Coordinates of C-alpha atoms (C1' of nucleotides) in Angstrom, one line a residue:
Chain A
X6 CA -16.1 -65.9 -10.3
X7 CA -15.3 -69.2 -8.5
X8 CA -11.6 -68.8 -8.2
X9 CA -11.6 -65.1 -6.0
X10 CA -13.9 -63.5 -3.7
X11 CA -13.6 -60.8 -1.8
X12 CA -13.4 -62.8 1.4
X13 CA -10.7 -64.5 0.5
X14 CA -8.9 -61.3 0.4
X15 CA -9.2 -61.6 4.3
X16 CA -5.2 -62.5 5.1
X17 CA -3.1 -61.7 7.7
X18 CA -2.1 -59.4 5.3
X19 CA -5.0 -57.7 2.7
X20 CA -4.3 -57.9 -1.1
X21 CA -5.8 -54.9 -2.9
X22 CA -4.9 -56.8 -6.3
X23 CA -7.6 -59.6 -5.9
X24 CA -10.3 -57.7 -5.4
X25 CA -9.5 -56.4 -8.8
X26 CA -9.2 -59.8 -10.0
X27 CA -12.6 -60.6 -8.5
X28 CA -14.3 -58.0 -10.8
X29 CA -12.5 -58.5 -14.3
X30 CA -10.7 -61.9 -13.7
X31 CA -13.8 -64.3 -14.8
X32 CA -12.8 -66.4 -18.2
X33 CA -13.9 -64.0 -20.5
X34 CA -14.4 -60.7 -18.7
X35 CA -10.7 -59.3 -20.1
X36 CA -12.1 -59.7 -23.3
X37 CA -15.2 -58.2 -23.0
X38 CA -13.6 -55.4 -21.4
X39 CA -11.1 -54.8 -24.1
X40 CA -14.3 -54.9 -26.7
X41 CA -16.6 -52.3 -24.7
X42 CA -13.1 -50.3 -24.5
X43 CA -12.5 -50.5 -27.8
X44 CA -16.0 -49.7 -29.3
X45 CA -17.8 -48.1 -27.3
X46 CA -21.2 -49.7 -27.7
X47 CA -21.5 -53.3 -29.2
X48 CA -24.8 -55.5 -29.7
X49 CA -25.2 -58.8 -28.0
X50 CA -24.6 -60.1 -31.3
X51 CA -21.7 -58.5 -32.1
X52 CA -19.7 -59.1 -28.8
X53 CA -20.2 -63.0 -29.2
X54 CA -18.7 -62.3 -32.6
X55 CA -15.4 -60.7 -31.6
X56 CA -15.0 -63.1 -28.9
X57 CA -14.8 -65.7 -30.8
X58 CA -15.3 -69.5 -29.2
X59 CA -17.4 -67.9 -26.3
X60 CA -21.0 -69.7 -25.7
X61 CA -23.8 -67.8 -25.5
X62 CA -24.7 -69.1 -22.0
X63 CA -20.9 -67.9 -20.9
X64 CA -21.4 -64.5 -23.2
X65 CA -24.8 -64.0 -20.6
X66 CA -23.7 -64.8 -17.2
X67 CA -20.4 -63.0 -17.9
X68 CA -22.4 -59.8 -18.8
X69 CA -24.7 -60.2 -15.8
X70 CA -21.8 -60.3 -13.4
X71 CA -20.0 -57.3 -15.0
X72 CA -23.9 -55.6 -15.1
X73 CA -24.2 -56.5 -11.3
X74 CA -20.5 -54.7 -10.3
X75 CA -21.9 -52.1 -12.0
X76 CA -19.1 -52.3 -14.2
X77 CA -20.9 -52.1 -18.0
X78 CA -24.5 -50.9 -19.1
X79 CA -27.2 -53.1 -20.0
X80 CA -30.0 -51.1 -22.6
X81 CA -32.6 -53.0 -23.7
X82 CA -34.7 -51.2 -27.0
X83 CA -38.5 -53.1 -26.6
X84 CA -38.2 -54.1 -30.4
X85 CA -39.1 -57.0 -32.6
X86 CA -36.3 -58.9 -33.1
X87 CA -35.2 -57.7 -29.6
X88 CA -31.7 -55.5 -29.7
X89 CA -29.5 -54.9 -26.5
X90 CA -26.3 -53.1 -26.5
X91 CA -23.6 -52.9 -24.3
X92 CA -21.1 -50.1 -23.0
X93 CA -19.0 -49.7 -20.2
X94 CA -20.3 -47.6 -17.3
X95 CA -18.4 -44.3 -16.3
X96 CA -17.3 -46.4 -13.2
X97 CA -16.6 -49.1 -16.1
X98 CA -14.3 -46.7 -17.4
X99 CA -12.4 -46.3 -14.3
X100 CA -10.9 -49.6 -15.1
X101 CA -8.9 -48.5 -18.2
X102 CA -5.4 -48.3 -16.7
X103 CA -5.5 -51.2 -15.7
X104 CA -6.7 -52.6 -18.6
X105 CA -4.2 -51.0 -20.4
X106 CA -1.2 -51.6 -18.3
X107 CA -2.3 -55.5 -18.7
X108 CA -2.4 -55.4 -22.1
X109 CA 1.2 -53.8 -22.3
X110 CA 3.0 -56.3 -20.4
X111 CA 0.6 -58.9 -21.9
X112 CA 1.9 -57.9 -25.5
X113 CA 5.5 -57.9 -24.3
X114 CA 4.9 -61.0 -23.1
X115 CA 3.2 -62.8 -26.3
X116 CA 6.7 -61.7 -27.8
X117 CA 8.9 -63.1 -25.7
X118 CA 7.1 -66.5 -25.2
X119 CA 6.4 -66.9 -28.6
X120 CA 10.2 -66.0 -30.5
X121 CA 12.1 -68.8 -28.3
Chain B
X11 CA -4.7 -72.4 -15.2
X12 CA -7.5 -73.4 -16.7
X13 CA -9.6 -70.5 -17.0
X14 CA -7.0 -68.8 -19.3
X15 CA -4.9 -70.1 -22.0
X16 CA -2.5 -68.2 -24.4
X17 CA -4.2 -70.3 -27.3
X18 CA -7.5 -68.6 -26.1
X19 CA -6.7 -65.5 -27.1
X20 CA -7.4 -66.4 -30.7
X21 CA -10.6 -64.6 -31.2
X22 CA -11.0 -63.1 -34.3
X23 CA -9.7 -60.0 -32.3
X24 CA -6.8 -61.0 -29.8
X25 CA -6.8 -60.1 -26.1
X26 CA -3.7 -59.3 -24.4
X27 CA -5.0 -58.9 -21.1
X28 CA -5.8 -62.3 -21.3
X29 CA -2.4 -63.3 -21.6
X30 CA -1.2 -61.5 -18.5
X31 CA -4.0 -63.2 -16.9
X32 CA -3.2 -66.4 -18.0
X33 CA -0.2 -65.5 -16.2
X34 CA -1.1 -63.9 -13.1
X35 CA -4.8 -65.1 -12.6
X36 CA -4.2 -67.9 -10.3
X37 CA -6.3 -68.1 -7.3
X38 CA -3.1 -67.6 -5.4
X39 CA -0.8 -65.6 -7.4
X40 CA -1.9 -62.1 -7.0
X41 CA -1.1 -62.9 -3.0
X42 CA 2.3 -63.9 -3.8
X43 CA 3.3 -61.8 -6.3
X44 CA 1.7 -59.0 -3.9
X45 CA 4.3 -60.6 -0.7
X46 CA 7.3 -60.8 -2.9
X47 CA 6.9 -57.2 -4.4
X48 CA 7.0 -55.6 -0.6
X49 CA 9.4 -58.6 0.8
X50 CA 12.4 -59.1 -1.8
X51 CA 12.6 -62.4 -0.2
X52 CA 10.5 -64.9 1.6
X53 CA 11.0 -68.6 2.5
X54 CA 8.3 -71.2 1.6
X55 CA 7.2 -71.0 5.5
X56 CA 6.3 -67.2 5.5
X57 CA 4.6 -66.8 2.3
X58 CA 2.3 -69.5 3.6
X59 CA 1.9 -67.6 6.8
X60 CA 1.4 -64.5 4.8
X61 CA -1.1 -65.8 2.4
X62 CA -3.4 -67.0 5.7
X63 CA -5.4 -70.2 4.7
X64 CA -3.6 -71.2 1.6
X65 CA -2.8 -75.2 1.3
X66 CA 1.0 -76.3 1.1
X67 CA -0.4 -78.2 -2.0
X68 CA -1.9 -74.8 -3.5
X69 CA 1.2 -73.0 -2.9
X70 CA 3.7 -75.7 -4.1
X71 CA 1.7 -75.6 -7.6
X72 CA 1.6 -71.4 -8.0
X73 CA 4.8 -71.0 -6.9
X74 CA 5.9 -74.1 -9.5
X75 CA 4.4 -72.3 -12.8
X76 CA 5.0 -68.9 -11.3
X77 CA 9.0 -69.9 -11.9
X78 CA 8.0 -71.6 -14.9
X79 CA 6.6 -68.8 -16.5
X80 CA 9.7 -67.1 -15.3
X81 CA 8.2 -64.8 -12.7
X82 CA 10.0 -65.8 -10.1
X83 CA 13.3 -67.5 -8.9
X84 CA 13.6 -70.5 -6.2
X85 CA 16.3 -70.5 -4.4
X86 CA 17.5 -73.9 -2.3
X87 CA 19.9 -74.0 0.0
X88 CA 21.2 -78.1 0.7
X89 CA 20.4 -77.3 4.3
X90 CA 19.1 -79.9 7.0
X91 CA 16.4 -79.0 7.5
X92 CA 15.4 -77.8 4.0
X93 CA 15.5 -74.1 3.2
X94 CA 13.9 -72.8 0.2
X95 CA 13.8 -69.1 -0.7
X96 CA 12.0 -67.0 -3.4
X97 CA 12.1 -63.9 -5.0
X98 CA 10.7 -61.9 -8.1
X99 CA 12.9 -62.3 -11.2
X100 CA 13.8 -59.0 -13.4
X101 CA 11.0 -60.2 -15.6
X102 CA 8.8 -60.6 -12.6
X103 CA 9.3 -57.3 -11.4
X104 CA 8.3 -56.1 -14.8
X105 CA 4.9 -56.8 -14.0
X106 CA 4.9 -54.1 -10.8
X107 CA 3.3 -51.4 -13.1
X108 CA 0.4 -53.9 -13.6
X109 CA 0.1 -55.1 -10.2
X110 CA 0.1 -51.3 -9.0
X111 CA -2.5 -50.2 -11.2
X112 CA -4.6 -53.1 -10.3
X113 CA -4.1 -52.5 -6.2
X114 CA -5.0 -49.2 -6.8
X115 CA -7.9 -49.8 -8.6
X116 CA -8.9 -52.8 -5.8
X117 CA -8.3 -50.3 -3.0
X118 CA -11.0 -48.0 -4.3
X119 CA -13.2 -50.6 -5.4
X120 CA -13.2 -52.2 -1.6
X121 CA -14.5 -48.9 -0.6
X122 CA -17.0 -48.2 -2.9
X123 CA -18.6 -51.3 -2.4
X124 CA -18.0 -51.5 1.3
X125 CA -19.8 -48.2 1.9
X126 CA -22.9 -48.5 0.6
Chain C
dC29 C1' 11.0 -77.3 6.6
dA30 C1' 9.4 -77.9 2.3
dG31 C1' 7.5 -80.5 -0.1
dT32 C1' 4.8 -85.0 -2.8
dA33 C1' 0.8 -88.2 -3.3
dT34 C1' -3.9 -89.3 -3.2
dC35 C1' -8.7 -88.8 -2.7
dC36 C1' -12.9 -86.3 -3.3
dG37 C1' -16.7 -82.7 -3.4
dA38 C1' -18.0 -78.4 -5.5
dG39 C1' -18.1 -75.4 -9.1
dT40 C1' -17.1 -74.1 -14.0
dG41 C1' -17.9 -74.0 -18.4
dG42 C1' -19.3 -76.5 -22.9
dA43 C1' -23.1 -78.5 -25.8
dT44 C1' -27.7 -78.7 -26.8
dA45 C1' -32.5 -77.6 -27.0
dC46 C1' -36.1 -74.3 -26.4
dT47 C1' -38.5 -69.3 -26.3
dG48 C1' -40.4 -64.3 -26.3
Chain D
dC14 C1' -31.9 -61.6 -31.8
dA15 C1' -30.9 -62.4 -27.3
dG16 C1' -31.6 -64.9 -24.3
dT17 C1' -33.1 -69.2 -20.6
dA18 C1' -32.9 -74.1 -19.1
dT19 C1' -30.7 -78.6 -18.6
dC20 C1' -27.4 -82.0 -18.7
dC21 C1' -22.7 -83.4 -18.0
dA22 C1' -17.5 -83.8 -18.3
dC23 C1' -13.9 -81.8 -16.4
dT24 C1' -10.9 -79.3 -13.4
dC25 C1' -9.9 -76.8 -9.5
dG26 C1' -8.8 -76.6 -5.1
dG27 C1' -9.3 -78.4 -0.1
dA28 C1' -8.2 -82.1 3.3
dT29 C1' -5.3 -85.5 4.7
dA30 C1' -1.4 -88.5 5.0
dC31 C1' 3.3 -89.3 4.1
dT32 C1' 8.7 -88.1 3.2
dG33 C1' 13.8 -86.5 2.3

DNA sequence: CAGTATCCGAGTGGATACTG
DNA sequence: CAGTATCCACTCGGATACTG
């Protein structure tokens, strides 16, 4: 992520929440998440499915970043056509309350923007 | 923002935690929704202290579609020389359960990563 | 004090082509 | 299938100068 690293965080005063934002706040990474959380274990293939628009150059280096927090799990099967899944890590896992309290308020919100 | 737009979401499976991103993804915006949740109130002048090496022109534009998205309230007072207050709205202090759950999760995060 | 206006470099992310 | 490698348009955000 361009737009928060952890230095940044350095204030006069610290702020927990971007350091959170530095791990899940990338352009797709939310919805990444919210697939791994949802399904367990998805295939390359199928995650650049359920997102949609996403590039598969974006779908790569946003999986790499999560891989490198240690956030998700990368297994590659040595197979012709080559197959990788995807699952979030235990630590990965760690992040679901804040996943879903995001998603709450982020519902709530749709609603309200969207009927006036 | 750029990075996140509500029309975004529209995957074949929608994402609300990209919608509260959209809303509180800014570079800036976790710093000052952070200050305003422990201030109540802070003038234009102390959230820019607070936030350390943030621009004026930076915090002019978070703090413009923070109170367009409703998030928070500006306050001016026709005072020479200017005085300009802000706060969270009702529906900005709606989001504390997500911001919470986030700082906590950044607070452990810092650690794990800064000790090893 | 609390902005607005302008300029500009760096980085992001999309499109496309190619590969083991 | 699951990538990697380029190219490039665009935007973000920093620096600076000016103002009611």
């Amino acid at each position: 992520m361009s737009f928060l690293s952890e230095k940044e965080c350095e204030g006069p005063i610290k702020c927990p929440v971007m350091t959170t934002l530095s791990v899940i706040g990338g352009k797709w990474k939310p919805g990444i998440l919210w697939e791994l959380q949802n399904n367990e274990i998805l295939r390359f293939g199928q995650l650049k499915k359920r997102l949609g628009t996403i590039t598969q150059k974006m779908l790569t280096q946003q999986l790499r970043e999560l891989e490198t927090d240690g956030i998700i799990i990368r297994k590659i099967y040595p197979e012709v056509p080559p197959r990788v899944e995807y699952r979030l890590s235990d630590y990965g896992k760690s992040l679901s309350p804040v996943l879903n309290e995001m998603a709450n308020w982020g519902t709530g919100h749709l609603q309200t923007i969207t009927s006036k």
